[in-house]
Coordinates of C-alpha atoms (C1' of nucleotides) in Angstrom, one line a residue:
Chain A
X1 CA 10.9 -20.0 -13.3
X2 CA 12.4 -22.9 -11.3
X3 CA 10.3 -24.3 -8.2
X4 CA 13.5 -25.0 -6.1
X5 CA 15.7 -23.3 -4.1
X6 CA 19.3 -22.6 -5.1
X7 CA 21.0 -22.0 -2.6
X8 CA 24.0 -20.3 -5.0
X9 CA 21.8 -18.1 -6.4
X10 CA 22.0 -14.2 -5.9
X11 CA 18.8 -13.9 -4.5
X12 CA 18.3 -14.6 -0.4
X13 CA 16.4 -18.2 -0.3
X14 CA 13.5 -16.7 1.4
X15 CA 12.9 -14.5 -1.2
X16 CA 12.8 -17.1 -3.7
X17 CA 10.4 -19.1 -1.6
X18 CA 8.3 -15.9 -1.8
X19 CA 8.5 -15.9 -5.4
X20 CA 7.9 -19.4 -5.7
X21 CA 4.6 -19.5 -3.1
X22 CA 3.4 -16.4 -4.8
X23 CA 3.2 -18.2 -8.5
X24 CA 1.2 -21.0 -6.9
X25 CA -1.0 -19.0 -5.4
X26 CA -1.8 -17.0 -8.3
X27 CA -1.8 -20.0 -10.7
X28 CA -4.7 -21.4 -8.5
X29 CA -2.9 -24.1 -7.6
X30 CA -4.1 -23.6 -3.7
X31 CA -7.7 -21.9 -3.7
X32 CA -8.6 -19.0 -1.6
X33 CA -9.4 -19.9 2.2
X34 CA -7.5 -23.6 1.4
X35 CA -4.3 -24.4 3.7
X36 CA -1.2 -24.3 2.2
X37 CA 1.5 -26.6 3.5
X38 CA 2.6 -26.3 6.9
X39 CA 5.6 -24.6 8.1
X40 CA 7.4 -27.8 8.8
X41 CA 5.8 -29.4 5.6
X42 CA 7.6 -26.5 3.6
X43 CA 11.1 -26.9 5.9
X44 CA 11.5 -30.5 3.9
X45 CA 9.5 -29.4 0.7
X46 CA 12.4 -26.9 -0.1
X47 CA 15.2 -28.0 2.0
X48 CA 15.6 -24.6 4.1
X49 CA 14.8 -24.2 8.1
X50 CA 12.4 -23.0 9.4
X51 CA 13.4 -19.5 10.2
X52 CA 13.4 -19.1 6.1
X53 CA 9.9 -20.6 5.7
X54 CA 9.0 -18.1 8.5
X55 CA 10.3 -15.3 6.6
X56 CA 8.8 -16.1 3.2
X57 CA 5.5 -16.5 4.9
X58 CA 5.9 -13.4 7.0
X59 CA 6.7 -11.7 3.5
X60 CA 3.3 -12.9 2.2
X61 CA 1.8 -12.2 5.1
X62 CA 2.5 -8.5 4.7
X63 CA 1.8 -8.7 1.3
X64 CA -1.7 -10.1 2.2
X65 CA -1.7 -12.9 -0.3
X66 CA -2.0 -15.4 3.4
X67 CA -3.1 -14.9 6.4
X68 CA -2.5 -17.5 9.9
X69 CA -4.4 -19.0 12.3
X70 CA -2.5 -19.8 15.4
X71 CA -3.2 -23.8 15.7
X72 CA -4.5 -24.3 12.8
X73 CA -2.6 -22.9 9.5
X74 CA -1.7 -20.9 6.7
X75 CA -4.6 -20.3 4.2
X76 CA -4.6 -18.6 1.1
X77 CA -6.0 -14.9 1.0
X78 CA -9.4 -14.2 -1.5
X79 CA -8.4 -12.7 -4.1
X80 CA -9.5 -9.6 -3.3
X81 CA -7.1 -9.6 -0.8
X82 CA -5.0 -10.5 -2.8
X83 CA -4.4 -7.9 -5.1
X84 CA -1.4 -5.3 -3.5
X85 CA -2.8 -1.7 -3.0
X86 CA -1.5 0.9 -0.6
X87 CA 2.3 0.8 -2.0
X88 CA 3.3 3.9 -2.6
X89 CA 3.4 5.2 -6.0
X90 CA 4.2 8.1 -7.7
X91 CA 1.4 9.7 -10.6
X92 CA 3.0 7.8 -13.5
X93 CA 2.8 4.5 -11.5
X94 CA -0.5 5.2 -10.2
X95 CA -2.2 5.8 -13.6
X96 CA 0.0 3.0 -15.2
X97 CA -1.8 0.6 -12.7
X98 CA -5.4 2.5 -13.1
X99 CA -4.0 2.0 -17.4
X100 CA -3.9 5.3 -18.3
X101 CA -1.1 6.3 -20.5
X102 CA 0.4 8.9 -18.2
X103 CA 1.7 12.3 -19.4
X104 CA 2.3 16.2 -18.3
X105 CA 2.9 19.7 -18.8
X106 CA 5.1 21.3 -16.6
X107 CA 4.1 25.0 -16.2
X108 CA 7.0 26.3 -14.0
X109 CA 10.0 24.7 -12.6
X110 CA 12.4 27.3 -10.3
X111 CA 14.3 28.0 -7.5
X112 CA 12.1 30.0 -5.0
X113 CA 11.8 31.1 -1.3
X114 CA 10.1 28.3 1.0
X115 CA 6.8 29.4 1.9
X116 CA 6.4 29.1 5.7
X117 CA 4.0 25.9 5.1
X118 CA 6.3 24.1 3.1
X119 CA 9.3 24.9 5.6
X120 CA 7.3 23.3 8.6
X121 CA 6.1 20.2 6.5
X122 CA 9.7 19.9 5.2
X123 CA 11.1 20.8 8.6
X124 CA 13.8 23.0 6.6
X125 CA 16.8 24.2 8.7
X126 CA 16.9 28.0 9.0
X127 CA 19.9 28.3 6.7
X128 CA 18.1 26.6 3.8
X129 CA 16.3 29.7 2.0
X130 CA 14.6 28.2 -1.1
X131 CA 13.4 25.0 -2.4
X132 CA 12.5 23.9 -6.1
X133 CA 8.7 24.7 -7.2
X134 CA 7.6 22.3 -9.8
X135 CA 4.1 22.9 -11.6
X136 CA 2.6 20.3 -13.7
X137 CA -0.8 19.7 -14.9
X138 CA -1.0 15.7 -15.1
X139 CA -2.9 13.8 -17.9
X140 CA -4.1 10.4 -18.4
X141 CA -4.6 9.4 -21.6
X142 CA -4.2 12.9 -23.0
X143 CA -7.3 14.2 -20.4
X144 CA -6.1 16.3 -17.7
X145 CA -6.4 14.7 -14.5
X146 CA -4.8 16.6 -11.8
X147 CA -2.8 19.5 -11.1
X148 CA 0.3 19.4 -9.5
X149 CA 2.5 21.4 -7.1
X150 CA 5.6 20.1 -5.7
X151 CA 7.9 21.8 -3.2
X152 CA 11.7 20.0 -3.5
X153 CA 14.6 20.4 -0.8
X154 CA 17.1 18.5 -2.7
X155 CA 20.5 17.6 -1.5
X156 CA 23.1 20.3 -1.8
X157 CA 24.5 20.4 -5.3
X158 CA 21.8 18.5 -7.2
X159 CA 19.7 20.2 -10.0
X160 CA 16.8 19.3 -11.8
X161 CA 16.3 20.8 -15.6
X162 CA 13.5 20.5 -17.8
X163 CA 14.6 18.3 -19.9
X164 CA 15.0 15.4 -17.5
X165 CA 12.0 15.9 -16.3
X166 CA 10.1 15.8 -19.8
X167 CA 13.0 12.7 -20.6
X168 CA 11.9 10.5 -17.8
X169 CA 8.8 11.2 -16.7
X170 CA 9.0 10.2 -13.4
X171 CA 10.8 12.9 -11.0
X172 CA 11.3 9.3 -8.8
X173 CA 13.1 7.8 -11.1
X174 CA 15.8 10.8 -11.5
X175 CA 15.9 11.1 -7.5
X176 CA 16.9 7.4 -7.6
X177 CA 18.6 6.8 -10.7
X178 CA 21.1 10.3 -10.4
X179 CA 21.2 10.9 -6.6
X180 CA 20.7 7.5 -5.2
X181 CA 17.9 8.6 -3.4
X182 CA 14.7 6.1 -2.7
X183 CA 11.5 6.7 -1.1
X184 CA 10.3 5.0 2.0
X185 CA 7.3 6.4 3.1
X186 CA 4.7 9.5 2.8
X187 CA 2.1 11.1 5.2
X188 CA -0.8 11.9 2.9
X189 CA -3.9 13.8 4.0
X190 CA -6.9 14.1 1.7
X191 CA -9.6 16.6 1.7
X192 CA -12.3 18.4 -0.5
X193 CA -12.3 21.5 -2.2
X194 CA -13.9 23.9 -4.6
X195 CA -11.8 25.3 -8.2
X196 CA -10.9 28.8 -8.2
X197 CA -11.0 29.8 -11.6
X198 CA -7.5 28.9 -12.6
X199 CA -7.4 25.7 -11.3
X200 CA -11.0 25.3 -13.6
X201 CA -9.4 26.2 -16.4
X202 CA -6.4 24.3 -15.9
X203 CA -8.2 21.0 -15.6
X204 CA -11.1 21.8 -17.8
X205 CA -14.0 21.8 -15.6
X206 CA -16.4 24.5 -14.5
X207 CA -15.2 26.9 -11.5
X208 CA -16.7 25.6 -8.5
X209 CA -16.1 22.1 -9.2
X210 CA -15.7 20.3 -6.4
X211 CA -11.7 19.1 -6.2
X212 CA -9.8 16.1 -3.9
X213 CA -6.7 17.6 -2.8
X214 CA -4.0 15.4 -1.6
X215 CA -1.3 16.6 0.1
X216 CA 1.8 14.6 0.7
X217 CA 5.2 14.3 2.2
X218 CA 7.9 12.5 1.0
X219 CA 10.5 10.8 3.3
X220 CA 13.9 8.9 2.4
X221 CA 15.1 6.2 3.2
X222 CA 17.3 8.3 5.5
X223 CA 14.2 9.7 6.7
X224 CA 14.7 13.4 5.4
X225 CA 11.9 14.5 4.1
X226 CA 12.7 15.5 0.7
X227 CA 9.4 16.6 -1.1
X228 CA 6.0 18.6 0.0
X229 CA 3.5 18.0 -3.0
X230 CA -0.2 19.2 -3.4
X231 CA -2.5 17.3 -6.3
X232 CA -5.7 18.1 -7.1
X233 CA -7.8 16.1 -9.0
X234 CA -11.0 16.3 -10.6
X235 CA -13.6 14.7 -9.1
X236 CA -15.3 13.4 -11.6
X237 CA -12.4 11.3 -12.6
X238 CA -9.9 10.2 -9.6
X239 CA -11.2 7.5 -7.0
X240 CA -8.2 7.4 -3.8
X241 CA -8.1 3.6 -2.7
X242 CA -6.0 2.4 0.4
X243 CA -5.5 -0.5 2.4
X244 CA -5.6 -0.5 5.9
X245 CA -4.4 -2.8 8.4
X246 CA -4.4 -3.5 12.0
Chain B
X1 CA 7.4 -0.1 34.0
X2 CA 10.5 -2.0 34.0
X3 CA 13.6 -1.5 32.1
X4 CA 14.6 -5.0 32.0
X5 CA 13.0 -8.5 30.5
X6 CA 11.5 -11.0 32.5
X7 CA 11.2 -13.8 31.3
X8 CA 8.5 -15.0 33.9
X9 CA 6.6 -12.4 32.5
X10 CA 3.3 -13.3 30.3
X11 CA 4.1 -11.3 28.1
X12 CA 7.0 -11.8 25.4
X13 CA 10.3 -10.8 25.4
X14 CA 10.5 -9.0 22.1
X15 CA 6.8 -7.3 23.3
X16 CA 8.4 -6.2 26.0
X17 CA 11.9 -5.4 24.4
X18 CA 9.5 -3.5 22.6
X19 CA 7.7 -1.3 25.3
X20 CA 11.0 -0.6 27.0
X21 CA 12.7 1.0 23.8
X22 CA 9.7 2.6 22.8
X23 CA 9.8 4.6 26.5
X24 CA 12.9 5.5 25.7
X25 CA 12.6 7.2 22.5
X26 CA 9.5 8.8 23.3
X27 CA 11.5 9.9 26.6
X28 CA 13.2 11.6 24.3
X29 CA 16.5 9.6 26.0
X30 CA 17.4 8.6 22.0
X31 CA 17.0 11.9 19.8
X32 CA 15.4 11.9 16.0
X33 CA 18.6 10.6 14.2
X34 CA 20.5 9.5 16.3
X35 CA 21.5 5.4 16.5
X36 CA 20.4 3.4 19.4
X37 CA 22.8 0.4 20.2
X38 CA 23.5 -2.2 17.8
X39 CA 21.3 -5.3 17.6
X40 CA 24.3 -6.8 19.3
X41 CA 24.9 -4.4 21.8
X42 CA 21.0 -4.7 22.9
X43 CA 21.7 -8.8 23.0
X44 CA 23.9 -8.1 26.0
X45 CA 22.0 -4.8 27.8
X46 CA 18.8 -7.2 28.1
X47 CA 20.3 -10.3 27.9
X48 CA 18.4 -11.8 25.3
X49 CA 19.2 -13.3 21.9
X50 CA 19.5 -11.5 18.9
X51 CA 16.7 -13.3 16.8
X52 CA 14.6 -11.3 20.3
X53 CA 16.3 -8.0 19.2
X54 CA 15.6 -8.7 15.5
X55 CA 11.8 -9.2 16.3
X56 CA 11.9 -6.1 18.7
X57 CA 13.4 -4.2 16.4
X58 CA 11.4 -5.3 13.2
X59 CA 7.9 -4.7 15.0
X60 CA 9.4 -0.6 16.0
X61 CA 10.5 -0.3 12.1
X62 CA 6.9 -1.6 10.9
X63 CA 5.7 1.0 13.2
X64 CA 7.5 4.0 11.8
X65 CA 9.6 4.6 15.4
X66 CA 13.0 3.6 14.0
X67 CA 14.4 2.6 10.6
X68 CA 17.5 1.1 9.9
X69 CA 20.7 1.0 7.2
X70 CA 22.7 -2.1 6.6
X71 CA 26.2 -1.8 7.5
X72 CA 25.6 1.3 9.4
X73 CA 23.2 0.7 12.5
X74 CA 19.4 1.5 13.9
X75 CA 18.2 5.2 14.2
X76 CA 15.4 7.0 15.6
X77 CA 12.7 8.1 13.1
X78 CA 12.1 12.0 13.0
X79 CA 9.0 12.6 15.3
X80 CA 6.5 13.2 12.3
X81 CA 7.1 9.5 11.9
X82 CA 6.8 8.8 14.6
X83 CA 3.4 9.3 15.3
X84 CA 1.2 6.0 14.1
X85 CA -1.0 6.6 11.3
X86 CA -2.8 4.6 9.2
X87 CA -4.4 2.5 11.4
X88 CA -7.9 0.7 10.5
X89 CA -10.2 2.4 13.3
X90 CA -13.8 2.7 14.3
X91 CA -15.2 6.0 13.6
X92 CA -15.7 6.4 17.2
X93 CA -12.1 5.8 17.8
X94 CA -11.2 8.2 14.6
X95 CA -13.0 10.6 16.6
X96 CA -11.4 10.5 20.0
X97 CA -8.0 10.3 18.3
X98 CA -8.9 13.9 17.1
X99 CA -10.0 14.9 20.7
X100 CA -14.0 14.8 19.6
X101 CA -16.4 13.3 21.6
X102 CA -18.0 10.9 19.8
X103 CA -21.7 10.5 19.0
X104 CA -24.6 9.0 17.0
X105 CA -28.0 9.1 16.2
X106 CA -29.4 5.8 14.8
X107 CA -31.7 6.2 11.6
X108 CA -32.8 2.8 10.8
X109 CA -31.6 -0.9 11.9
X110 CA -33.7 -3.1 9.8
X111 CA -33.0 -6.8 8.2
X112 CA -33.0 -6.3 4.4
X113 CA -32.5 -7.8 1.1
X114 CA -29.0 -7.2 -0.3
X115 CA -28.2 -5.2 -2.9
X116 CA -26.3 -6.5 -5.6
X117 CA -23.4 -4.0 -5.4
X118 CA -23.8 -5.0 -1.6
X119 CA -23.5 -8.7 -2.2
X120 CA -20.6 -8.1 -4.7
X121 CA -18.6 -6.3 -2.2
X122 CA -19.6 -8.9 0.5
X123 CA -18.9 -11.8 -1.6
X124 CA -22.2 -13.1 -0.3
X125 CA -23.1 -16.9 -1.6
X126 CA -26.4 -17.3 -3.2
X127 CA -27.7 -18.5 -0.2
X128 CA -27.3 -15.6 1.9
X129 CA -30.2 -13.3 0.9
X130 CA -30.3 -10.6 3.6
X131 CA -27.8 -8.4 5.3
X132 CA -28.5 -6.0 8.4
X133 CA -29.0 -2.1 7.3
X134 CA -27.6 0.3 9.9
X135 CA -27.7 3.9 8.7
X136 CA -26.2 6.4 11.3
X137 CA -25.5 10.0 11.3
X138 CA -21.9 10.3 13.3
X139 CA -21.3 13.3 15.4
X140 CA -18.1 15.0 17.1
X141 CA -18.4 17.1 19.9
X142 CA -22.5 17.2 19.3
X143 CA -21.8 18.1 15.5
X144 CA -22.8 15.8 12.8
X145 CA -19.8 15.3 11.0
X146 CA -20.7 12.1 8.3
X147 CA -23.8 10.2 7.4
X148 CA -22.8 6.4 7.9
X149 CA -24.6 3.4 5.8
X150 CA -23.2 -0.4 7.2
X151 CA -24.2 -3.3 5.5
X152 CA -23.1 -6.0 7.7
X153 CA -22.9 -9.7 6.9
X154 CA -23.0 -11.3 10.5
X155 CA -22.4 -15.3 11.2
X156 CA -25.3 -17.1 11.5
X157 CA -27.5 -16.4 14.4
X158 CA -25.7 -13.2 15.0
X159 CA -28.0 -10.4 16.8
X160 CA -27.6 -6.9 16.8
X161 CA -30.2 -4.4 19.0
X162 CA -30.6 -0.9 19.1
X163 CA -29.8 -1.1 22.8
X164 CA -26.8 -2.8 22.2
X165 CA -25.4 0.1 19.9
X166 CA -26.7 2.9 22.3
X167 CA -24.9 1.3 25.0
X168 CA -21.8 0.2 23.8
X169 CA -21.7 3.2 20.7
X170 CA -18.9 1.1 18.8
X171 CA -20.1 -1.7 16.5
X172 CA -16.8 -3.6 16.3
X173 CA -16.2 -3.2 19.9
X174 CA -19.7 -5.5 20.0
X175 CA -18.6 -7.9 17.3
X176 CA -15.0 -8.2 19.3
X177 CA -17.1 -8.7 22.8
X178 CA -20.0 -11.1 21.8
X179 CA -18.7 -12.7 18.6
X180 CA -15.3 -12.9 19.0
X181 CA -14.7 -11.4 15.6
X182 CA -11.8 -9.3 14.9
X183 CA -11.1 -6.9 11.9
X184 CA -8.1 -7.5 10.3
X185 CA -8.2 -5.1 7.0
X186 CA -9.8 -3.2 5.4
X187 CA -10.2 -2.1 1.8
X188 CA -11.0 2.0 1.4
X189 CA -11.9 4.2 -1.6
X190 CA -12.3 7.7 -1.2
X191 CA -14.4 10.1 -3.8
X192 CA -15.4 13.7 -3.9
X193 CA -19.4 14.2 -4.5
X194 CA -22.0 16.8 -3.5
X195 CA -25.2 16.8 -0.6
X196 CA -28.9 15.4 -2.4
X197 CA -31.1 17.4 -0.3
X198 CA -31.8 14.5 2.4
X199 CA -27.9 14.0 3.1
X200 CA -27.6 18.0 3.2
X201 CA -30.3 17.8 5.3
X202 CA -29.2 15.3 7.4
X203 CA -25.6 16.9 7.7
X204 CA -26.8 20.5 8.4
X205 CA -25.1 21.6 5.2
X206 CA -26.4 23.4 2.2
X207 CA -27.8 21.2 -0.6
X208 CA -25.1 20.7 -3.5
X209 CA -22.2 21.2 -0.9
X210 CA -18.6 19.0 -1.8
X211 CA -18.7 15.9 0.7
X212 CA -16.0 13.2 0.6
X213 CA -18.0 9.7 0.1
X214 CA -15.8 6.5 1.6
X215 CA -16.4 3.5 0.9
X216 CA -15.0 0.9 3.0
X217 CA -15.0 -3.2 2.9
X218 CA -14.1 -4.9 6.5
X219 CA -12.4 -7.9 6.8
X220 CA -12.1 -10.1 9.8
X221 CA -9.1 -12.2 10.8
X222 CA -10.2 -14.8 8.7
X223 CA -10.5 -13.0 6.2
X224 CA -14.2 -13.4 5.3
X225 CA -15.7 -9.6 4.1
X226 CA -18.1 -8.7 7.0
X227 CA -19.4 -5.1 6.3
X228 CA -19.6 -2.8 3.6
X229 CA -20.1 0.9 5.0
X230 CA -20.2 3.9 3.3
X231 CA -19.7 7.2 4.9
X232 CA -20.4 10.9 3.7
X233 CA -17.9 13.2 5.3
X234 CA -18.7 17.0 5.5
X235 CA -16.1 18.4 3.2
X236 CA -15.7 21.5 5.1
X237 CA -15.2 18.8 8.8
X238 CA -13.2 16.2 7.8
X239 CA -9.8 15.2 6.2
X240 CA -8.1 11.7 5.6
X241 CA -4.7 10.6 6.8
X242 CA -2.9 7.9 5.7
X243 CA 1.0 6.9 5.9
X244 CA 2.2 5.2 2.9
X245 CA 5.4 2.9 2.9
X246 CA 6.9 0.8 0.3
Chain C
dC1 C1' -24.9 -39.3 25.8
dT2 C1' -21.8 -36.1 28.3
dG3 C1' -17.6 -34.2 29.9
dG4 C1' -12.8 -34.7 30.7
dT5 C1' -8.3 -36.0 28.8
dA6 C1' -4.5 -37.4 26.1
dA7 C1' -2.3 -37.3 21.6
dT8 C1' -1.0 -34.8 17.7
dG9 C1' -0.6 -31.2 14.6
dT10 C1' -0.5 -26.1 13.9
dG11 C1' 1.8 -21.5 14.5
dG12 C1' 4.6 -18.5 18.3
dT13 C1' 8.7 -17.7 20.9
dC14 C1' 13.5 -18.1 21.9
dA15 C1' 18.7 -19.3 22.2
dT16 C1' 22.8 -20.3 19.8
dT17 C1' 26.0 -20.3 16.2
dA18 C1' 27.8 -19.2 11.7
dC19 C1' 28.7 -16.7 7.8
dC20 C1' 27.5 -12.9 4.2
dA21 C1' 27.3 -8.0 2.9
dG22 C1' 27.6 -3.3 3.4
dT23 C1' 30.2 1.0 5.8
dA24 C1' 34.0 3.5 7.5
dG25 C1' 38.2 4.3 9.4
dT26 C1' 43.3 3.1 9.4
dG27 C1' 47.5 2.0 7.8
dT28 C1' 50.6 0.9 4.3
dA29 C1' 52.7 0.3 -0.3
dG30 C1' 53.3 2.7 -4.4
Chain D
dC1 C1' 49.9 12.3 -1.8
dT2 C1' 46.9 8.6 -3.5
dA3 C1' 45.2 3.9 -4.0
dC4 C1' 44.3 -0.1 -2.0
dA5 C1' 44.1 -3.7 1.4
dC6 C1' 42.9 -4.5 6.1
dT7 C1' 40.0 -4.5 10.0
dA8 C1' 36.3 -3.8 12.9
dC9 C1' 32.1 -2.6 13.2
dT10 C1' 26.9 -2.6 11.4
dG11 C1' 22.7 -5.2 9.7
dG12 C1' 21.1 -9.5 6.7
dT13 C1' 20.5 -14.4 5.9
dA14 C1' 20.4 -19.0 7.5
dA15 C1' 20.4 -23.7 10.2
dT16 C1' 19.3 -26.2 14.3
dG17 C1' 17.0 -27.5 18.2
dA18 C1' 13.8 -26.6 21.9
dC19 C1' 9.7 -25.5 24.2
dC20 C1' 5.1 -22.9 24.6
dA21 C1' 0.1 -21.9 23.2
dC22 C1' -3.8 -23.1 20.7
dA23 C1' -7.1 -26.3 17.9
dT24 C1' -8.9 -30.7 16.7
dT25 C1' -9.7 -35.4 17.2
dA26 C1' -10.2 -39.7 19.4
dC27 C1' -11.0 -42.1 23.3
dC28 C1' -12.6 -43.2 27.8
dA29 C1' -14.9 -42.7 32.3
dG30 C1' -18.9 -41.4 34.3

DNA sequence: CTGGTAATGTGGTCATTACCAGTAGTGTAG
DNA sequence: CTACACTACTGGTAATGACCACATTACCAG
């Protein structure tokens, strides 16, 4: 990894000062709550202006790994800070980062009428009947962890088979990969619950357990919203973390 | 409220480039979807440059009011988007977001020794060896709604009364006032358990009821951890928002 | 010793100019 | 008719130069 900007490279300079300022950072090289060079310090460090440094910084900013102090400087996040969490994920990424191996069994995937719920959340036009259901009971390392029900309105044309599904893993990674479709954001609510008997033997706990249901909506980057999905977990083994900022 | 920059103003351009586009979408005057003028086009209408647009514009995206695609313009975020989430709040502010009154009855305010999971979370130096205990039962609209337990970490010489809290009923609105401190993040895990007797008690709910248990560190603008509170949520009262983005 | 002030360094705002990189429509050569 | 280049828009990146707002320090007058 170089520690200069090239300017013929691919990647927008900013972004490389981002990389470059992140390494430091996470090397040690500048200790939490120290200053890191000023703006105009880094302007003639790396050769670029000041609206790049800005950039960069603004990047990390966002990211948390600095904060600013208007008059005094740019310091270095603590490391708890530090650490990105909020992004959002989908199951195999969240219990790659928790380092579970992540796995599944899909108990139905079909084409089926919208439930009125799901056509609110959704906000399906009235000349789009059905949706895709897609039930999965989600393990990490081999232990069942949650259970699974998504609602897809997919673009007209596209499919989604079994196969792929048990292929990749990820349902993301086919939206991406075979319709060019990327996530942007999602409105999750949270809330407690009790298994009915299915759901207890589905996840292997006694009926009555107390449950965390998520429930979540998926938006594009076109801002359609694409996917209405309910997980509940166990509660003996999930722990929701977010970061909030003001 | 003005539909055109002045630049005698105290305020900022872009802050106020800001308000007046903001009017107009929630005017409804730019429909969900639709594409408001190009960054150059708004250069000339308010006769400001476009690095001013830019910043307008990137503060509504980072807000969820409009999104954008390169080489095809600036659009109007669907009104579920709209609406700002995520937010770090008070749980007084929580409240009146959902149109409760809120409320409190103070259980204890006492100097104590830190816990260690306390001082981990606050990142207290050896030297530090007590923290204020406030333990609070929260109410909405008269009804107790979560059990609150802050451990707070204040500067040096930093009070806190009863009478203070009674008064002013938000705790950060006091540190904002009197210390000048502002929260900047926060770092939240959320967790399914069930009422001892004393919480059930306490929250008018059965013993062995689901609650949700958050767990929440504060950090100010400087980034230094300044409360750990923990909350027990009625299960059957409360539910979690948050907006994800990536 | 105290309180004001000027100097200097920090981030915050803003205008101007230029070019790159995607998108979409149009026209033309094949 | 199709394929491809052209063009005219969009947002994305970048340099330069200026001034404002806030924090800190040093210095000086009282």
């Amino acid at each position: 990894m170089s520690s200069t900007i090239n300017p013929n490279d691919m990647l927008p300079r900013y972004f490389q000062l981002v990389t470059i300022l992140r390494a430091k950072i996470e090397a040690g090289e500048w200790q939490p709550h120290a200053a890191i060079p000023s703006e105009r310090q880094l302007e003639v460090l790396y050769s670029v202006s000041r609206t790049t440094v800005r950039q960069a910084v603004g990047l990390l900013i966002r990211q948390g790994l600095v904060y600013q102090l208007h008059g005094k400087g740019t310091y270095v996040s603590p490391r708890k800070l530090q650490k990105g969490l909020v992004e959002l994920t989908s199951f195999s990424e969240d219990m790659l980062q928790r380092g579970l191996q992540p796995g599944q069994r899909i108990l139905e995937l079909a084409e089926v009428e919208a439930p009125e719920q799901v056509r609110q959340h959704l906000e399906l036009s009235p000349d789009i009947r059905t949706v895709i259901r897609l039930e999965r009971v989600r393990t990490g390392d081999g232990q069942p962890i949650g259970l699974q029900t998504s609602y897809l309105n997919l673009p007209a044309g596209a499919t989604l088979t079994r196969e792929q599904l048990e292929e990749r893993g990820s349902l993301y990674a086919i939206l991406q990969e075979k319709y060019n479709i990327n996530l942007a954001a999602a409105d999750e609510t949270l809330e407690v619950t009790v298994a009915t008997p299915r759901e207890a033997l589905l996840l292997e706990v006694p009926a009555g357990n107390p449950l965390l249901l998520s429930e979540r909506i998926l938006w594009t980057n076109e801002r359609r919203a694409i996917e209405f999905v309910k997980i509940l977990y166990r509660g003996d083994r999930y722990r929701y973390t977010v970061r909030l900022t003001r």
